[in-house]
Amino acid sequence: MKWDQRLASRMASLAPSRAVTEILKLAERPDIISFSGGLPDPAVFLTERIRECSDRIMSREMAAALNYGPNPGYTPLREWVASHMKQIEGVDSTVEDVLVTSGGLEALHLVALALLDPGDTVLVGAPTYLAALHVFRAHQTRIVSVPVDHQGLDPEALESILSKLVGQGVHPRLIYVIPSFQNPSGVTLPLSRRERLLEICRKADLPIVEDHAYAALRYRGDDLPALKAIDPDRVIFLHTFSKIFGPGVRLGWICADSGLISNLGLCKLGTDQCPNTFTQRLVLECARDGIIEAQVDRSVALYSRKLRVILGELEKRLPPSVTWTRPEGGFYTWLELPQGFDTPALLERALEDEKVAFVAGPPFFADNSGERFLRLCFSFLAEELIPEGVERLGRVISSTAQGRKPGHSKQA
Ligand code: PMP
């Protein structure tokens, strides 16, 4: 069979993601110092306590944990989520407003299934989370980008883009935003921008999909309210256990209007029917045991140290023509290189000549621009390897700027 000729039309738009999977595979090589994949450091996992929770579930409720469960999620976990929404996020919600999902990514896919038709227009940041672009492309939507600067999505730019679109008779269906410690830039929307964003969306009658993935991981500065806490009705709130517990459990949630949640559950009947029954019970047991809170504390302590180290090293080792973001939390910092740089080509040289990996900018932009940008993830790499990794990166950038190849260097 010639499968290439039988692919659905949506597959053509997914091509940019293929390069990313190749890059991530490469970056897993043990001889490479990798700032690429956005993974938690396994040192934060309280493995022994988690094993005890897992043993308790298996001895107490193994039959239920191995069976199908309710479509919107395990009710006691939904209750835990509703109370977390109240206590931590300041959002009043009930179990009916909560759908447990297979990670934050499925949450976004379900929102797209329920709300977007092919050809619909969606708004995203430039740059934004590359897997979100993948989801919107898979749903054959038209993606319109709004500039993101050092304070996140620019509300004034959004307002002028919206008025231009409306002038053309185009009414976007939603805007996708990561207000805190954005992937890939690490930047955070200050309160004034959150309020302005909500005001503009209210005026334009535009729903907001708020991705809260990293918000619990703040290393300095004051906590900010979620958009959902300011305007609960307009915001579809997505969260994940991936950064506050562990991505392997593949669990997240949506908190939204109960009528919408019921439609999202209907969509879920066609993805996995119900979330993972065993890991829902495991996560709840761990939450009740205080493990989630303890892991968040450990993450904040460890990643804030790594952030300090990487920012110090960037200052020391990169040419002055390179700038970067100084995040207050999350996993990433985002570098801007001078005119003329092409980070996909730089990555090839970095891998080959210096054995250092990052993610080049273009996959984070809907139009595949962003050749002068690159993302560094500082959460996963061992702290003691960060200086060497940044030194290698500095060498490859400097030698590329000077138009000559860098020399060979030590192995990781
Ligand atoms: N949103 C953002 C911004 C992310 O960076 C991630 C993970 N990289 C997710 C959502 C979802 O992750 P998961 O599917 O593991 O919950």
Coordinates of C-alpha atoms and ligand atoms in Angstrom, one line a residue:
M1 CA 0.0 0.0 0.0
K2 CA 1.2 3.5 -0.7
W3 CA 0.2 5.0 2.7
D4 CA 1.7 8.4 1.9
Q5 CA -1.0 8.8 -0.7
R6 CA -3.8 7.8 1.6
L7 CA -3.1 10.3 4.4
A8 CA -5.9 12.6 5.6
S9 CA -5.5 16.2 4.5
R10 CA -4.7 17.3 8.1
M11 CA -1.4 15.4 8.0
A12 CA 0.1 17.9 5.7
S13 CA -0.2 20.6 8.3
L14 CA 1.5 18.4 11.0
A15 CA 4.8 18.2 9.1
P16 CA 6.6 20.9 11.3
S17 CA 6.2 18.6 14.3
R18 CA 8.2 15.8 12.7
A19 CA 11.4 17.7 13.0
V20 CA 10.8 18.2 16.7
T21 CA 10.5 14.4 17.4
E22 CA 13.7 13.9 15.6
I23 CA 15.5 16.6 17.6
L24 CA 14.2 15.2 20.9
K25 CA 15.3 11.7 20.1
L26 CA 18.8 13.0 19.3
A27 CA 19.0 15.0 22.4
E28 CA 18.4 11.9 24.5
R29 CA 21.8 10.6 23.5
P30 CA 23.9 10.2 26.6
D31 CA 26.9 12.0 25.1
I32 CA 24.9 15.2 24.7
I33 CA 24.3 17.9 27.3
S34 CA 20.7 18.6 26.6
F35 CA 18.7 21.7 27.4
S36 CA 16.0 20.5 25.1
G37 CA 13.1 18.3 26.5
G38 CA 10.9 20.0 29.1
L39 CA 11.1 17.3 31.8
P40 CA 11.1 17.4 35.5
D41 CA 14.3 16.4 37.4
P42 CA 13.6 12.8 38.7
A43 CA 15.3 13.9 41.9
V44 CA 12.1 15.6 42.9
F45 CA 10.1 12.3 42.9
L46 CA 9.5 11.0 46.4
T47 CA 9.8 7.5 45.0
E48 CA 9.6 5.5 48.3
R49 CA 6.5 7.3 49.5
I50 CA 4.9 6.9 46.1
R51 CA 5.6 3.2 46.1
E52 CA 3.9 2.9 49.5
C53 CA 0.8 4.7 48.1
S54 CA 0.9 2.4 45.1
D55 CA 1.1 -0.7 47.4
R56 CA -1.8 0.6 49.4
I57 CA -4.0 1.0 46.3
M58 CA -3.1 -2.4 45.0
S59 CA -3.9 -4.2 48.3
R60 CA -7.0 -2.2 48.9
E61 CA -8.7 -1.6 45.6
M62 CA -6.8 -3.5 42.9
A63 CA -9.9 -4.8 41.0
A64 CA -11.3 -1.2 40.7
A65 CA -7.9 0.2 39.8
L66 CA -7.6 -2.3 36.9
N67 CA -11.1 -1.7 35.5
Y68 CA -12.7 1.1 33.4
G69 CA -13.8 4.1 35.5
P70 CA -16.3 7.0 35.1
N71 CA -15.9 9.0 31.9
P72 CA -15.3 12.4 33.6
G73 CA -12.8 10.9 36.1
Y74 CA -12.7 9.2 39.4
T75 CA -15.2 11.1 41.6
P76 CA -13.0 11.5 44.7
L77 CA -10.2 12.9 42.5
R78 CA -12.6 15.3 40.9
E79 CA -13.6 16.3 44.5
W80 CA -10.0 16.9 45.3
V81 CA -9.6 19.0 42.2
A82 CA -12.6 21.1 43.0
S83 CA -11.3 21.8 46.5
H84 CA -7.8 22.5 45.1
M85 CA -9.4 25.0 42.7
K86 CA -10.9 26.7 45.7
Q87 CA -8.0 26.7 48.1
I88 CA -5.1 27.2 45.7
E89 CA -6.5 29.0 42.7
G90 CA -9.4 30.9 44.4
V91 CA -12.0 29.5 42.0
D92 CA -15.4 28.3 43.2
S93 CA -16.2 25.1 41.4
T94 CA -18.1 21.8 42.0
V95 CA -17.3 18.3 40.8
E96 CA -19.6 18.9 37.8
D97 CA -17.2 21.7 36.6
V98 CA -14.2 19.3 36.6
L99 CA -13.1 16.8 33.9
V100 CA -10.0 14.7 34.6
T101 CA -8.0 14.3 31.4
S102 CA -5.0 12.3 30.1
G103 CA -2.6 15.2 30.7
G104 CA -2.8 18.8 29.8
L105 CA -2.4 18.0 26.1
E106 CA -5.5 15.8 25.9
A107 CA -7.4 18.6 27.7
L108 CA -6.5 21.0 24.9
H109 CA -7.4 18.4 22.3
L110 CA -10.8 17.9 23.9
V111 CA -11.4 21.6 23.9
A112 CA -10.6 21.7 20.2
L113 CA -12.9 18.8 19.5
A114 CA -15.8 20.4 21.3
L115 CA -15.3 24.0 20.1
L116 CA -13.5 24.2 16.8
D117 CA -14.5 23.3 13.3
P118 CA -12.0 23.2 10.4
G119 CA -11.3 26.7 9.1
D120 CA -12.1 28.3 12.5
T121 CA -9.7 31.0 13.6
V122 CA -7.8 30.7 16.9
L123 CA -5.4 33.1 18.6
V124 CA -2.1 32.1 20.2
G125 CA 1.0 33.8 21.4
A126 CA 4.1 34.1 19.2
P127 CA 5.9 32.1 20.5
T128 CA 3.7 29.5 22.2
Y129 CA 3.7 25.9 23.3
L130 CA 4.6 23.9 20.2
A131 CA 2.2 21.0 21.1
A132 CA -0.7 23.4 21.3
L133 CA 0.1 24.5 17.7
H134 CA 0.2 20.8 16.8
V135 CA -3.3 20.3 18.3
F136 CA -4.7 23.4 16.5
R137 CA -3.2 22.3 13.2
A138 CA -4.6 18.8 13.6
H139 CA -8.0 20.4 13.9
Q140 CA -7.3 22.3 10.7
T141 CA -7.9 25.7 12.2
R142 CA -6.4 29.0 11.1
I143 CA -3.9 30.1 13.7
V144 CA -3.3 33.8 14.2
S145 CA -0.4 34.9 16.3
V146 CA -0.2 37.7 18.9
P147 CA 3.2 38.9 19.8
V148 CA 4.7 37.9 23.2
D149 CA 7.3 40.2 24.8
H150 CA 9.1 40.1 28.1
Q151 CA 5.8 40.5 29.9
G152 CA 3.9 37.9 28.0
L153 CA 1.1 38.3 25.4
D154 CA 0.8 41.9 24.4
P155 CA -2.8 43.0 25.0
E156 CA -2.6 46.1 22.8
A157 CA -1.4 44.0 19.9
L158 CA -4.2 41.6 20.5
E159 CA -6.8 44.4 20.4
S160 CA -5.5 45.7 17.1
I161 CA -5.3 42.1 15.6
L162 CA -8.9 41.5 16.8
S163 CA -10.2 44.7 15.2
K164 CA -8.5 43.9 11.9
L165 CA -10.0 40.3 11.9
V166 CA -13.5 41.6 12.8
G167 CA -13.1 44.1 10.0
Q168 CA -12.5 41.2 7.6
G169 CA -15.6 39.4 9.0
V170 CA -13.5 36.9 11.0
H171 CA -14.6 36.1 14.5
P172 CA -11.9 34.0 16.3
R173 CA -13.3 31.1 18.4
L174 CA -10.9 31.3 21.3
I175 CA -7.5 32.5 22.5
Y176 CA -5.0 30.1 24.0
V177 CA -2.8 31.7 26.7
I178 CA -0.1 30.5 29.2
P179 CA -0.1 33.4 31.7
S180 CA 2.6 32.1 34.1
F181 CA 6.1 31.0 33.2
Q182 CA 5.2 30.5 29.6
N183 CA 6.5 27.6 27.4
P184 CA 8.8 28.4 25.7
S185 CA 9.7 31.9 26.9
G186 CA 9.4 31.6 30.7
V187 CA 7.6 35.0 30.8
T188 CA 4.7 35.9 33.0
L189 CA 1.7 38.2 32.4
P190 CA 1.6 40.9 35.1
L191 CA -1.7 41.6 36.8
S192 CA -2.3 44.7 34.8
R193 CA -2.0 42.7 31.5
R194 CA -4.2 39.9 32.9
E195 CA -6.9 42.5 33.6
R196 CA -6.5 44.2 30.2
L197 CA -6.5 40.8 28.4
L198 CA -9.8 39.9 30.1
E199 CA -11.3 43.3 29.3
I200 CA -10.4 42.9 25.6
C201 CA -11.8 39.4 25.5
R202 CA -15.0 40.4 27.2
K203 CA -15.5 43.2 24.6
A204 CA -14.8 40.8 21.8
D205 CA -16.9 38.0 23.4
L206 CA -13.8 35.8 23.0
P207 CA -13.4 32.6 25.2
I208 CA -10.0 32.2 26.8
V209 CA -8.2 28.8 27.2
E210 CA -5.8 29.3 30.1
D211 CA -3.0 26.8 30.4
H212 CA -1.8 26.8 34.0
A213 CA 0.8 24.0 33.6
Y214 CA 3.8 25.7 35.3
A215 CA 2.0 28.2 37.6
A216 CA 2.8 26.3 40.9
L217 CA 6.6 26.6 40.2
R218 CA 7.3 30.1 41.3
Y219 CA 10.9 30.9 42.4
R220 CA 10.6 34.6 43.1
G221 CA 8.1 37.4 43.0
D222 CA 4.5 37.4 44.2
D223 CA 1.8 34.9 43.2
L224 CA -0.7 36.2 40.6
P225 CA -4.4 35.3 40.3
A226 CA -5.3 32.9 37.5
L227 CA -7.4 34.4 34.7
K228 CA -10.0 31.9 35.8
A229 CA -10.1 33.4 39.3
I230 CA -10.7 36.9 37.8
D231 CA -13.3 35.9 35.2
P232 CA -14.5 32.3 35.9
D233 CA -17.2 32.3 33.2
R234 CA -15.0 33.3 30.3
V235 CA -12.1 31.0 31.0
I236 CA -11.6 27.4 30.3
F237 CA -8.9 26.4 32.8
L238 CA -6.4 23.6 31.9
H239 CA -4.0 22.1 34.4
T240 CA -1.8 19.1 34.6
F241 CA -0.2 16.8 37.2
S242 CA 2.9 16.6 34.9
K243 CA 4.8 19.4 36.6
I244 CA 3.4 19.2 40.2
F245 CA 3.6 15.4 40.4
G246 CA 5.0 13.5 37.4
P247 CA 4.3 13.4 33.7
G248 CA 4.3 9.6 33.6
V249 CA 0.9 9.4 35.3
R250 CA -0.6 11.2 32.2
L251 CA -3.2 13.1 34.2
G252 CA -4.5 16.7 34.1
W253 CA -7.9 18.4 34.3
I254 CA -10.2 21.0 32.8
C255 CA -12.2 23.3 35.0
A256 CA -15.0 25.0 33.1
D257 CA -18.8 25.5 33.0
S258 CA -20.5 22.2 33.8
G259 CA -22.5 22.2 30.5
L260 CA -19.2 22.5 28.6
I261 CA -17.6 19.9 30.8
S262 CA -20.4 17.5 29.9
N263 CA -19.7 18.1 26.2
L264 CA -16.0 17.7 26.7
G265 CA -16.8 14.3 28.4
L266 CA -18.7 13.3 25.3
C267 CA -15.6 14.1 23.2
K268 CA -13.6 12.0 25.6
L269 CA -15.7 8.9 24.8
G270 CA -13.8 9.0 21.5
T271 CA -10.3 9.4 22.9
D272 CA -9.7 7.2 25.9
Q273 CA -13.3 6.9 27.3
C274 CA -12.0 7.5 30.8
P275 CA -8.7 8.6 32.3
N276 CA -6.2 6.0 33.6
T277 CA -8.0 4.4 36.5
F278 CA -4.9 3.3 38.4
T279 CA -2.9 6.5 38.2
Q280 CA -6.0 8.6 39.2
R281 CA -6.2 6.6 42.4
L282 CA -2.4 6.8 42.8
V283 CA -2.3 10.6 42.4
L284 CA -5.2 11.0 44.9
E285 CA -3.5 8.8 47.4
C286 CA -0.3 10.8 47.0
A287 CA -2.2 14.1 47.3
R288 CA -3.8 13.0 50.5
D289 CA -0.4 11.9 51.8
G290 CA 1.0 15.4 51.2
I291 CA 3.3 14.1 48.5
I292 CA 2.2 16.6 45.8
E293 CA 2.8 19.5 48.1
A294 CA 6.2 18.1 49.2
Q295 CA 7.2 17.5 45.6
V296 CA 6.2 21.1 44.6
D297 CA 8.4 22.4 47.4
R298 CA 11.3 20.2 46.3
S299 CA 10.8 21.3 42.7
V300 CA 10.8 25.0 43.7
A301 CA 14.0 24.6 45.8
L302 CA 15.8 22.6 43.1
Y303 CA 14.7 24.6 40.0
S304 CA 15.2 28.0 41.6
R305 CA 18.9 27.0 42.2
K306 CA 19.2 25.7 38.6
L307 CA 17.6 28.9 37.3
R308 CA 20.2 31.0 39.3
V309 CA 23.0 28.9 37.9
I310 CA 21.9 29.1 34.3
L311 CA 21.2 32.9 34.4
G312 CA 24.7 33.4 36.0
E313 CA 26.4 31.3 33.3
L314 CA 24.5 32.9 30.4
E315 CA 25.8 36.3 31.8
K316 CA 29.3 35.0 32.0
R317 CA 29.6 33.0 28.8
L318 CA 27.4 34.4 26.0
P319 CA 28.4 37.3 23.7
P320 CA 26.8 40.6 24.7
S321 CA 24.7 40.6 21.5
V322 CA 22.6 37.7 22.8
T323 CA 19.7 38.5 25.2
W324 CA 17.5 36.1 27.2
T325 CA 14.4 36.1 29.5
R326 CA 14.8 36.1 33.3
P327 CA 11.8 33.9 34.4
E328 CA 10.4 34.0 37.9
G329 CA 9.4 30.3 37.6
G330 CA 8.8 27.3 35.3
F331 CA 11.3 25.3 33.3
Y332 CA 12.6 27.6 30.5
T333 CA 14.6 30.6 29.5
W334 CA 14.4 31.9 25.9
L335 CA 17.3 33.4 24.0
E336 CA 17.3 35.9 21.2
L337 CA 20.3 35.9 18.9
P338 CA 21.4 38.7 16.6
Q339 CA 20.1 39.3 13.1
G340 CA 21.4 36.7 10.6
F341 CA 21.3 33.7 13.1
D342 CA 19.4 30.6 12.1
T343 CA 18.9 28.4 15.2
P344 CA 17.8 25.2 13.3
A345 CA 21.2 25.3 11.5
L346 CA 22.9 26.4 14.8
L347 CA 21.4 23.3 16.5
E348 CA 22.9 21.0 13.9
R349 CA 26.3 22.5 14.5
A350 CA 25.8 22.5 18.3
L351 CA 25.0 18.7 18.2
E352 CA 27.8 17.8 15.9
D353 CA 30.6 20.0 17.1
E354 CA 29.8 20.7 20.8
K355 CA 27.4 17.9 21.8
V356 CA 24.9 20.4 23.3
A357 CA 21.2 20.5 22.5
F358 CA 18.4 23.1 22.8
V359 CA 15.2 23.6 20.9
A360 CA 15.4 26.0 18.0
G361 CA 12.8 28.7 17.8
P362 CA 10.6 28.0 14.7
P363 CA 8.4 25.2 16.0
F364 CA 7.1 27.6 18.6
F365 CA 5.7 30.0 16.0
A366 CA 2.6 29.3 14.0
D367 CA 4.3 30.6 10.8
N368 CA 7.6 28.7 11.6
S369 CA 9.4 32.0 11.9
G370 CA 11.6 32.7 15.0
E371 CA 14.9 31.6 13.5
R372 CA 16.8 33.9 15.8
F373 CA 15.3 32.3 19.0
L374 CA 16.0 29.2 21.0
R375 CA 14.7 27.6 24.1
L376 CA 16.8 26.3 27.0
C377 CA 15.1 24.0 29.6
F378 CA 17.0 24.2 32.9
S379 CA 14.8 21.8 35.0
F380 CA 16.1 18.5 33.9
L381 CA 19.8 18.8 33.4
A382 CA 22.0 18.1 36.4
E383 CA 23.0 21.3 38.1
E384 CA 26.7 20.6 37.7
L385 CA 26.4 20.2 33.9
I386 CA 24.7 23.5 33.4
P387 CA 28.0 25.6 33.3
E388 CA 29.6 23.2 30.8
G389 CA 26.5 23.2 28.7
V390 CA 26.3 27.0 28.6
E391 CA 30.0 27.2 27.8
R392 CA 29.5 24.9 24.8
L393 CA 26.5 26.9 23.7
G394 CA 28.5 30.1 24.0
R395 CA 31.3 28.6 21.9
V396 CA 29.0 27.5 19.1
I397 CA 27.2 30.9 19.1
S398 CA 30.5 32.9 19.1
S399 CA 32.2 30.8 16.4
T400 CA 29.1 30.9 14.2
A401 CA 28.9 34.7 14.7
Q402 CA 32.6 34.8 13.5
G403 CA 31.7 32.6 10.6
R404 CA 34.1 29.8 11.5
K405 CA 33.5 26.3 12.9
P406 CA 34.1 25.7 16.6
G407 CA 36.7 23.2 17.7
H408 CA 36.0 19.8 19.3
S409 CA 35.3 19.7 23.0
K410 CA 35.0 17.4 26.0
Q411 CA 32.2 14.9 26.2
A412 CA 29.3 15.2 28.8
Ligands
PMP1 N1 0.9 23.0 28.6 C1 2.2 23.4 28.6 C2 2.5 24.8 28.4 C3 3.2 22.5 28.6 O1 4.5 22.9 28.5 C4 2.9 21.1 28.8 C5 4.0 20.1 28.9 N2 5.1 20.2 28.3 C6 1.6 20.8 28.9 C7 0.6 21.7 28.8 C8 1.0 19.4 29.0 O2 1.7 18.4 29.4 P1 1.0 17.0 29.8 O3 0.2 16.5 28.6 O4 2.1 16.2 30.1 O5 0.1 17.3 30.9

